mmCIF file with all atom_site columns, C-alpha atoms in Angstrom:
data_model
loop_
_atom_site.group_PDB
_atom_site.id
_atom_site.type_symbol
_atom_site.label_atom_id
_atom_site.label_alt_id
_atom_site.label_comp_id
_atom_site.label_asym_id
_atom_site.label_entity_id
_atom_site.label_seq_id
_atom_site.pdbx_PDB_ins_code
_atom_site.Cartn_x
_atom_site.Cartn_y
_atom_site.Cartn_z
_atom_site.occupancy
_atom_site.B_iso_or_equiv
_atom_site.pdbx_formal_charge
_atom_site.auth_seq_id
_atom_site.auth_comp_id
_atom_site.auth_asym_id
_atom_site.auth_atom_id
_atom_site.pdbx_PDB_model_num
ATOM 1   C CA . UNK A 1 1   ? 11.578  15.216  -25.466 1.00 37.00 ? 4   UNK A CA 1
ATOM 2   C CA . UNK A 1 2   ? 8.914   16.101  -27.951 1.00 38.00 ? 5   UNK A CA 1
ATOM 3   C CA . UNK A 1 3   ? 10.129  14.236  -30.765 1.00 42.00 ? 6   UNK A CA 1
ATOM 4   C CA . UNK A 1 4   ? 10.213  10.984  -28.779 1.00 41.00 ? 7   UNK A CA 1
ATOM 5   C CA . UNK A 1 5   ? 7.249   8.627   -29.446 1.00 40.00 ? 8   UNK A CA 1
ATOM 6   C CA . UNK A 1 6   ? 6.277   5.238   -28.264 1.00 41.00 ? 9   UNK A CA 1
ATOM 7   C CA . UNK A 1 7   ? 5.572   2.974   -31.178 1.00 45.00 ? 10  UNK A CA 1
ATOM 8   C CA . UNK A 1 8   ? 2.081   2.767   -29.937 1.00 44.00 ? 11  UNK A CA 1
ATOM 9   C CA . UNK A 1 9   ? 1.499   6.582   -30.606 1.00 41.00 ? 12  UNK A CA 1
ATOM 10  C CA . UNK A 1 10  ? 3.596   6.504   -33.787 1.00 45.00 ? 13  UNK A CA 1
ATOM 11  C CA . UNK A 1 11  ? 1.721   3.372   -35.440 1.00 48.00 ? 14  UNK A CA 1
ATOM 12  C CA . UNK A 1 12  ? -1.605  4.685   -35.749 1.00 38.00 ? 15  UNK A CA 1
ATOM 13  C CA . UNK A 1 13  ? -4.575  3.016   -37.590 1.00 39.00 ? 16  UNK A CA 1
ATOM 14  C CA . UNK A 1 14  ? -5.582  4.995   -40.648 1.00 40.00 ? 17  UNK A CA 1
ATOM 15  C CA . UNK A 1 15  ? -4.227  8.038   -39.416 1.00 43.00 ? 18  UNK A CA 1
ATOM 16  C CA . UNK A 1 16  ? -6.843  8.588   -36.562 1.00 42.00 ? 19  UNK A CA 1
ATOM 17  C CA . UNK A 1 17  ? -5.064  10.251  -33.916 1.00 43.00 ? 20  UNK A CA 1
ATOM 18  C CA . UNK A 1 18  ? -7.623  9.150   -31.262 1.00 44.00 ? 21  UNK A CA 1
ATOM 19  C CA . UNK A 1 19  ? -6.745  5.575   -31.805 1.00 50.00 ? 22  UNK A CA 1
ATOM 20  C CA . UNK A 1 20  ? -3.380  4.371   -30.996 1.00 70.00 ? 23  UNK A CA 1
ATOM 21  C CA . UNK A 1 21  ? -2.041  1.034   -31.413 1.00 79.00 ? 24  UNK A CA 1
ATOM 22  C CA . UNK A 1 22  ? 0.846   -0.727  -29.255 1.00 87.00 ? 25  UNK A CA 1
ATOM 23  C CA . UNK A 1 23  ? 3.352   -3.107  -30.674 1.00 91.00 ? 26  UNK A CA 1
ATOM 24  C CA . UNK A 1 24  ? 4.886   -5.292  -28.337 1.00 94.00 ? 27  UNK A CA 1
ATOM 25  C CA . UNK A 1 25  ? 7.612   -8.331  -28.924 1.00 96.00 ? 28  UNK A CA 1
ATOM 26  C CA . UNK A 1 26  ? 5.795   -11.020 -26.716 1.00 96.00 ? 29  UNK A CA 1
ATOM 27  C CA . UNK A 1 27  ? 8.400   -13.461 -27.111 1.00 97.00 ? 30  UNK A CA 1
ATOM 28  C CA . UNK A 1 28  ? 11.663  -14.595 -28.810 1.00 97.00 ? 31  UNK A CA 1
ATOM 29  C CA . UNK A 1 29  ? 12.869  -18.184 -29.863 1.00 96.00 ? 32  UNK A CA 1
ATOM 30  C CA . UNK A 1 30  ? 15.407  -19.350 -32.033 1.00 94.00 ? 33  UNK A CA 1
ATOM 31  C CA . UNK A 1 31  ? 15.885  -21.994 -34.838 1.00 93.00 ? 34  UNK A CA 1
ATOM 32  C CA . UNK A 1 32  ? 19.003  -23.269 -36.974 1.00 90.00 ? 35  UNK A CA 1
ATOM 33  C CA . UNK A 1 33  ? 18.947  -22.654 -40.481 1.00 90.00 ? 36  UNK A CA 1
ATOM 34  C CA . UNK A 1 34  ? 21.177  -24.137 -43.019 1.00 91.00 ? 37  UNK A CA 1
ATOM 35  C CA . UNK A 1 35  ? 22.346  -22.396 -46.139 1.00 87.00 ? 38  UNK A CA 1
ATOM 36  C CA . UNK A 1 36  ? 25.213  -22.487 -48.437 1.00 91.00 ? 39  UNK A CA 1
ATOM 37  C CA . UNK A 1 37  ? 26.951  -20.381 -46.108 1.00 83.00 ? 40  UNK A CA 1
ATOM 38  C CA . UNK A 1 38  ? 26.605  -23.122 -43.348 1.00 89.00 ? 41  UNK A CA 1
ATOM 39  C CA . UNK A 1 39  ? 24.635  -23.296 -40.099 1.00 87.00 ? 42  UNK A CA 1
ATOM 40  C CA . UNK A 1 40  ? 23.284  -20.052 -38.805 1.00 87.00 ? 43  UNK A CA 1
ATOM 41  C CA . UNK A 1 41  ? 20.666  -19.082 -36.051 1.00 89.00 ? 44  UNK A CA 1
ATOM 42  C CA . UNK A 1 42  ? 17.413  -17.393 -37.001 1.00 93.00 ? 45  UNK A CA 1
ATOM 43  C CA . UNK A 1 43  ? 15.682  -15.484 -33.937 1.00 95.00 ? 46  UNK A CA 1
ATOM 44  C CA . UNK A 1 44  ? 11.819  -15.643 -34.420 1.00 97.00 ? 47  UNK A CA 1
ATOM 45  C CA . UNK A 1 45  ? 10.034  -12.862 -32.819 1.00 97.00 ? 48  UNK A CA 1
ATOM 46  C CA . UNK A 1 46  ? 6.426   -12.952 -31.897 1.00 97.00 ? 49  UNK A CA 1
ATOM 47  C CA . UNK A 1 47  ? 4.908   -9.536  -32.450 1.00 96.00 ? 50  UNK A CA 1
ATOM 48  C CA . UNK A 1 48  ? 1.657   -8.538  -30.896 1.00 93.00 ? 51  UNK A CA 1
ATOM 49  C CA . UNK A 1 49  ? -0.244  -5.266  -31.993 1.00 90.00 ? 52  UNK A CA 1
ATOM 50  C CA . UNK A 1 50  ? -2.944  -4.375  -29.524 1.00 85.00 ? 53  UNK A CA 1
ATOM 51  C CA . UNK A 1 51  ? -5.523  -1.453  -29.222 1.00 77.00 ? 54  UNK A CA 1
ATOM 52  C CA . UNK A 1 52  ? -6.139  -0.944  -32.722 1.00 75.00 ? 55  UNK A CA 1
ATOM 53  C CA . UNK A 1 53  ? -9.672  0.216   -34.008 1.00 68.00 ? 56  UNK A CA 1
ATOM 54  C CA . UNK A 1 54  ? -11.709 -2.990  -34.938 1.00 65.00 ? 57  UNK A CA 1
ATOM 55  C CA . UNK A 1 55  ? -9.017  -5.363  -33.987 1.00 68.00 ? 58  UNK A CA 1
ATOM 56  C CA . UNK A 1 56  ? -8.646  -6.477  -30.496 1.00 74.00 ? 59  UNK A CA 1
ATOM 57  C CA . UNK A 1 57  ? -5.168  -7.965  -31.176 1.00 86.00 ? 60  UNK A CA 1
ATOM 58  C CA . UNK A 1 58  ? -3.007  -9.086  -34.190 1.00 89.00 ? 61  UNK A CA 1
ATOM 59  C CA . UNK A 1 59  ? -0.179  -11.616 -33.607 1.00 92.00 ? 62  UNK A CA 1
ATOM 60  C CA . UNK A 1 60  ? 2.475   -12.429 -36.236 1.00 95.00 ? 63  UNK A CA 1
ATOM 61  C CA . UNK A 1 61  ? 6.048   -13.853 -36.374 1.00 96.00 ? 64  UNK A CA 1
ATOM 62  C CA . UNK A 1 62  ? 9.238   -12.625 -38.039 1.00 97.00 ? 65  UNK A CA 1
ATOM 63  C CA . UNK A 1 63  ? 12.562  -14.313 -38.251 1.00 97.00 ? 66  UNK A CA 1
ATOM 64  C CA . UNK A 1 64  ? 15.790  -12.517 -38.325 1.00 97.00 ? 67  UNK A CA 1
ATOM 65  C CA . UNK A 1 65  ? 19.483  -13.165 -38.110 1.00 94.00 ? 68  UNK A CA 1
ATOM 66  C CA . UNK A 1 66  ? 21.514  -11.589 -35.524 1.00 93.00 ? 69  UNK A CA 1
ATOM 67  C CA . UNK A 1 67  ? 23.296  -9.557  -38.334 1.00 94.00 ? 70  UNK A CA 1
ATOM 68  C CA . UNK A 1 68  ? 19.972  -7.965  -39.271 1.00 97.00 ? 71  UNK A CA 1
ATOM 69  C CA . UNK A 1 69  ? 19.616  -6.633  -35.637 1.00 97.00 ? 72  UNK A CA 1
ATOM 70  C CA . UNK A 1 70  ? 23.055  -5.223  -35.731 1.00 96.00 ? 73  UNK A CA 1
ATOM 71  C CA . UNK A 1 71  ? 22.323  -3.456  -39.115 1.00 97.00 ? 74  UNK A CA 1
ATOM 72  C CA . UNK A 1 72  ? 18.802  -2.187  -37.754 1.00 97.00 ? 75  UNK A CA 1
ATOM 73  C CA . UNK A 1 73  ? 20.882  -0.809  -34.679 1.00 97.00 ? 76  UNK A CA 1
ATOM 74  C CA . UNK A 1 74  ? 23.513  0.855   -36.675 1.00 96.00 ? 77  UNK A CA 1
ATOM 75  C CA . UNK A 1 75  ? 20.707  2.660   -39.124 1.00 97.00 ? 78  UNK A CA 1
ATOM 76  C CA . UNK A 1 76  ? 18.866  3.682   -36.164 1.00 96.00 ? 79  UNK A CA 1
ATOM 77  C CA . UNK A 1 77  ? 21.966  5.408   -34.621 1.00 96.00 ? 80  UNK A CA 1
ATOM 78  C CA . UNK A 1 78  ? 21.990  7.446   -37.782 1.00 96.00 ? 81  UNK A CA 1
ATOM 79  C CA . UNK A 1 79  ? 18.718  9.070   -36.561 1.00 95.00 ? 82  UNK A CA 1
ATOM 80  C CA . UNK A 1 80  ? 19.704  9.777   -32.975 1.00 93.00 ? 83  UNK A CA 1
ATOM 81  C CA . UNK A 1 81  ? 20.322  8.029   -29.789 1.00 93.00 ? 84  UNK A CA 1
ATOM 82  C CA . UNK A 1 82  ? 18.968  4.443   -29.501 1.00 94.00 ? 85  UNK A CA 1
ATOM 83  C CA . UNK A 1 83  ? 17.654  4.138   -25.824 1.00 90.00 ? 86  UNK A CA 1
ATOM 84  C CA . UNK A 1 84  ? 18.539  0.195   -25.610 1.00 94.00 ? 87  UNK A CA 1
ATOM 85  C CA . UNK A 1 85  ? 21.659  -1.791  -25.498 1.00 94.00 ? 88  UNK A CA 1
ATOM 86  C CA . UNK A 1 86  ? 21.760  -4.340  -28.380 1.00 95.00 ? 89  UNK A CA 1
ATOM 87  C CA . UNK A 1 87  ? 23.157  -8.062  -27.123 1.00 92.00 ? 90  UNK A CA 1
ATOM 88  C CA . UNK A 1 88  ? 26.946  -8.091  -28.041 1.00 87.00 ? 91  UNK A CA 1
ATOM 89  C CA . UNK A 1 89  ? 28.481  -10.214 -30.958 1.00 82.00 ? 92  UNK A CA 1
ATOM 90  C CA . UNK A 1 90  ? 29.622  -13.332 -29.552 1.00 77.00 ? 93  UNK A CA 1
ATOM 91  C CA . UNK A 1 91  ? 32.265  -15.714 -31.172 1.00 71.00 ? 94  UNK A CA 1
ATOM 92  C CA . UNK A 1 92  ? 30.340  -18.741 -29.629 1.00 69.00 ? 95  UNK A CA 1
ATOM 93  C CA . UNK A 1 93  ? 26.951  -17.710 -31.097 1.00 65.00 ? 96  UNK A CA 1
ATOM 94  C CA . UNK A 1 94  ? 26.045  -21.394 -31.643 1.00 67.00 ? 97  UNK A CA 1
ATOM 95  C CA . UNK A 1 95  ? 26.251  -22.504 -28.303 1.00 76.00 ? 98  UNK A CA 1
ATOM 96  C CA . UNK A 1 96  ? 22.864  -23.095 -26.781 1.00 81.00 ? 99  UNK A CA 1
ATOM 97  C CA . UNK A 1 97  ? 23.627  -21.006 -23.675 1.00 84.00 ? 100 UNK A CA 1
ATOM 98  C CA . UNK A 1 98  ? 24.662  -18.040 -25.646 1.00 84.00 ? 101 UNK A CA 1
ATOM 99  C CA . UNK A 1 99  ? 21.508  -18.381 -27.996 1.00 87.00 ? 102 UNK A CA 1
ATOM 100 C CA . UNK A 1 100 ? 19.103  -18.562 -25.163 1.00 89.00 ? 103 UNK A CA 1
ATOM 101 C CA . UNK A 1 101 ? 20.583  -15.477 -23.276 1.00 91.00 ? 104 UNK A CA 1
ATOM 102 C CA . UNK A 1 102 ? 20.410  -13.621 -26.840 1.00 93.00 ? 105 UNK A CA 1
ATOM 103 C CA . UNK A 1 103 ? 16.902  -14.507 -27.333 1.00 95.00 ? 106 UNK A CA 1
ATOM 104 C CA . UNK A 1 104 ? 15.994  -12.961 -24.119 1.00 95.00 ? 107 UNK A CA 1
ATOM 105 C CA . UNK A 1 105 ? 18.232  -10.038 -24.693 1.00 96.00 ? 108 UNK A CA 1
ATOM 106 C CA . UNK A 1 106 ? 16.912  -9.384  -28.215 1.00 97.00 ? 109 UNK A CA 1
ATOM 107 C CA . UNK A 1 107 ? 13.221  -9.386  -26.957 1.00 97.00 ? 110 UNK A CA 1
ATOM 108 C CA . UNK A 1 108 ? 14.213  -6.813  -24.244 1.00 97.00 ? 111 UNK A CA 1
ATOM 109 C CA . UNK A 1 109 ? 16.430  -4.804  -26.871 1.00 97.00 ? 112 UNK A CA 1
ATOM 110 C CA . UNK A 1 110 ? 13.247  -4.344  -29.181 1.00 97.00 ? 113 UNK A CA 1
ATOM 111 C CA . UNK A 1 111 ? 10.748  -3.781  -26.492 1.00 96.00 ? 114 UNK A CA 1
ATOM 112 C CA . UNK A 1 112 ? 12.827  -1.097  -25.001 1.00 96.00 ? 115 UNK A CA 1
ATOM 113 C CA . UNK A 1 113 ? 13.573  0.677   -28.225 1.00 95.00 ? 116 UNK A CA 1
ATOM 114 C CA . UNK A 1 114 ? 9.727   0.370   -29.079 1.00 94.00 ? 117 UNK A CA 1
ATOM 115 C CA . UNK A 1 115 ? 8.971   2.388   -26.268 1.00 93.00 ? 118 UNK A CA 1
ATOM 116 C CA . UNK A 1 116 ? 11.285  5.566   -27.089 1.00 92.00 ? 119 UNK A CA 1
ATOM 117 C CA . UNK A 1 117 ? 12.057  5.506   -30.749 1.00 92.00 ? 120 UNK A CA 1
ATOM 118 C CA . UNK A 1 118 ? 11.776  8.715   -32.841 1.00 92.00 ? 121 UNK A CA 1
ATOM 119 C CA . UNK A 1 119 ? 9.458   8.880   -35.795 1.00 92.00 ? 122 UNK A CA 1
ATOM 120 C CA . UNK A 1 120 ? 12.625  7.732   -38.102 1.00 94.00 ? 123 UNK A CA 1
ATOM 121 C CA . UNK A 1 121 ? 13.550  5.137   -35.953 1.00 95.00 ? 124 UNK A CA 1
ATOM 122 C CA . UNK A 1 122 ? 10.018  3.740   -35.467 1.00 92.00 ? 125 UNK A CA 1
ATOM 123 C CA . UNK A 1 123 ? 9.796   3.686   -39.301 1.00 93.00 ? 126 UNK A CA 1
ATOM 124 C CA . UNK A 1 124 ? 12.629  1.445   -39.546 1.00 95.00 ? 127 UNK A CA 1
ATOM 125 C CA . UNK A 1 125 ? 11.377  -0.870  -36.795 1.00 95.00 ? 128 UNK A CA 1
ATOM 126 C CA . UNK A 1 126 ? 7.890   -1.292  -38.411 1.00 93.00 ? 129 UNK A CA 1
ATOM 127 C CA . UNK A 1 127 ? 9.962   -2.258  -41.758 1.00 95.00 ? 130 UNK A CA 1
ATOM 128 C CA . UNK A 1 128 ? 12.089  -4.627  -39.649 1.00 97.00 ? 131 UNK A CA 1
ATOM 129 C CA . UNK A 1 129 ? 8.891   -6.020  -38.014 1.00 96.00 ? 132 UNK A CA 1
ATOM 130 C CA . UNK A 1 130 ? 7.071   -6.154  -41.241 1.00 94.00 ? 133 UNK A CA 1
ATOM 131 C CA . UNK A 1 131 ? 4.093   -4.156  -39.349 1.00 91.00 ? 134 UNK A CA 1
ATOM 132 C CA . UNK A 1 132 ? 2.364   -2.952  -42.616 1.00 87.00 ? 135 UNK A CA 1
ATOM 133 C CA . UNK A 1 133 ? 2.337   -6.471  -44.271 1.00 87.00 ? 136 UNK A CA 1
ATOM 134 C CA . UNK A 1 134 ? 0.650   -7.758  -41.178 1.00 83.00 ? 137 UNK A CA 1
ATOM 135 C CA . UNK A 1 135 ? -1.642  -4.996  -40.132 1.00 77.00 ? 138 UNK A CA 1
ATOM 136 C CA . UNK A 1 136 ? -3.255  -5.038  -43.641 1.00 73.00 ? 139 UNK A CA 1
ATOM 137 C CA . UNK A 1 137 ? -4.166  -8.980  -43.314 1.00 59.00 ? 140 UNK A CA 1
ATOM 138 C CA . UNK A 1 138 ? -7.089  -10.378 -41.644 1.00 44.00 ? 141 UNK A CA 1
ATOM 139 C CA . UNK A 1 139 ? -6.497  -11.220 -37.953 1.00 42.00 ? 142 UNK A CA 1
ATOM 140 C CA . UNK A 1 140 ? -7.583  -14.851 -39.232 1.00 42.00 ? 143 UNK A CA 1
ATOM 141 C CA . UNK A 1 141 ? -5.059  -15.336 -41.757 1.00 40.00 ? 144 UNK A CA 1
ATOM 142 C CA . UNK A 1 142 ? -2.613  -18.197 -40.929 1.00 38.00 ? 145 UNK A CA 1
ATOM 143 C CA . UNK A 1 143 ? 0.898   -17.359 -40.518 1.00 42.00 ? 146 UNK A CA 1
ATOM 144 C CA . UNK A 1 144 ? 4.043   -19.542 -40.506 1.00 44.00 ? 147 UNK A CA 1
ATOM 145 C CA . UNK A 1 145 ? 4.749   -20.539 -36.835 1.00 50.00 ? 148 UNK A CA 1
ATOM 146 C CA . UNK A 1 146 ? 8.273   -20.730 -35.515 1.00 54.00 ? 149 UNK A CA 1
ATOM 147 C CA . UNK A 1 147 ? 8.978   -23.973 -33.815 1.00 49.00 ? 150 UNK A CA 1
ATOM 148 C CA . UNK A 1 148 ? 9.623   -23.737 -30.125 1.00 44.00 ? 151 UNK A CA 1
ATOM 149 C CA . UNK A 1 149 ? 12.514  -25.865 -29.244 1.00 41.00 ? 152 UNK A CA 1
#
């Protein structure tokens, strides 16, 4: 439909409609974090923006908890159909087999949503993935890297 965009056509560089960027989630790993609430799993997303004018490729990483994905999914549904299935909640979320399956599922989920998000959904995704923060930085800037277990 006319109001569906790929994230690539939506996230344009400087408003120049001739130049489109494409955002891809290239990987998802996880790490355990300890807080006052106890242990929880952080999912580390490797984001890659390609095809922007003057910048061949920009890569950064974002850490999110599962409940942040769930909240994003709920907010995106307010703007219409979400064309991807969020991995389900699981009472055994700290088991390694569940975590590894969820890593793959979350990566696939985000890439599917990026392919068919509406403008409003793309805007939510861009905030969730901290696109503007990283697009304004130099490609040579150091970023905190997730540990790959």
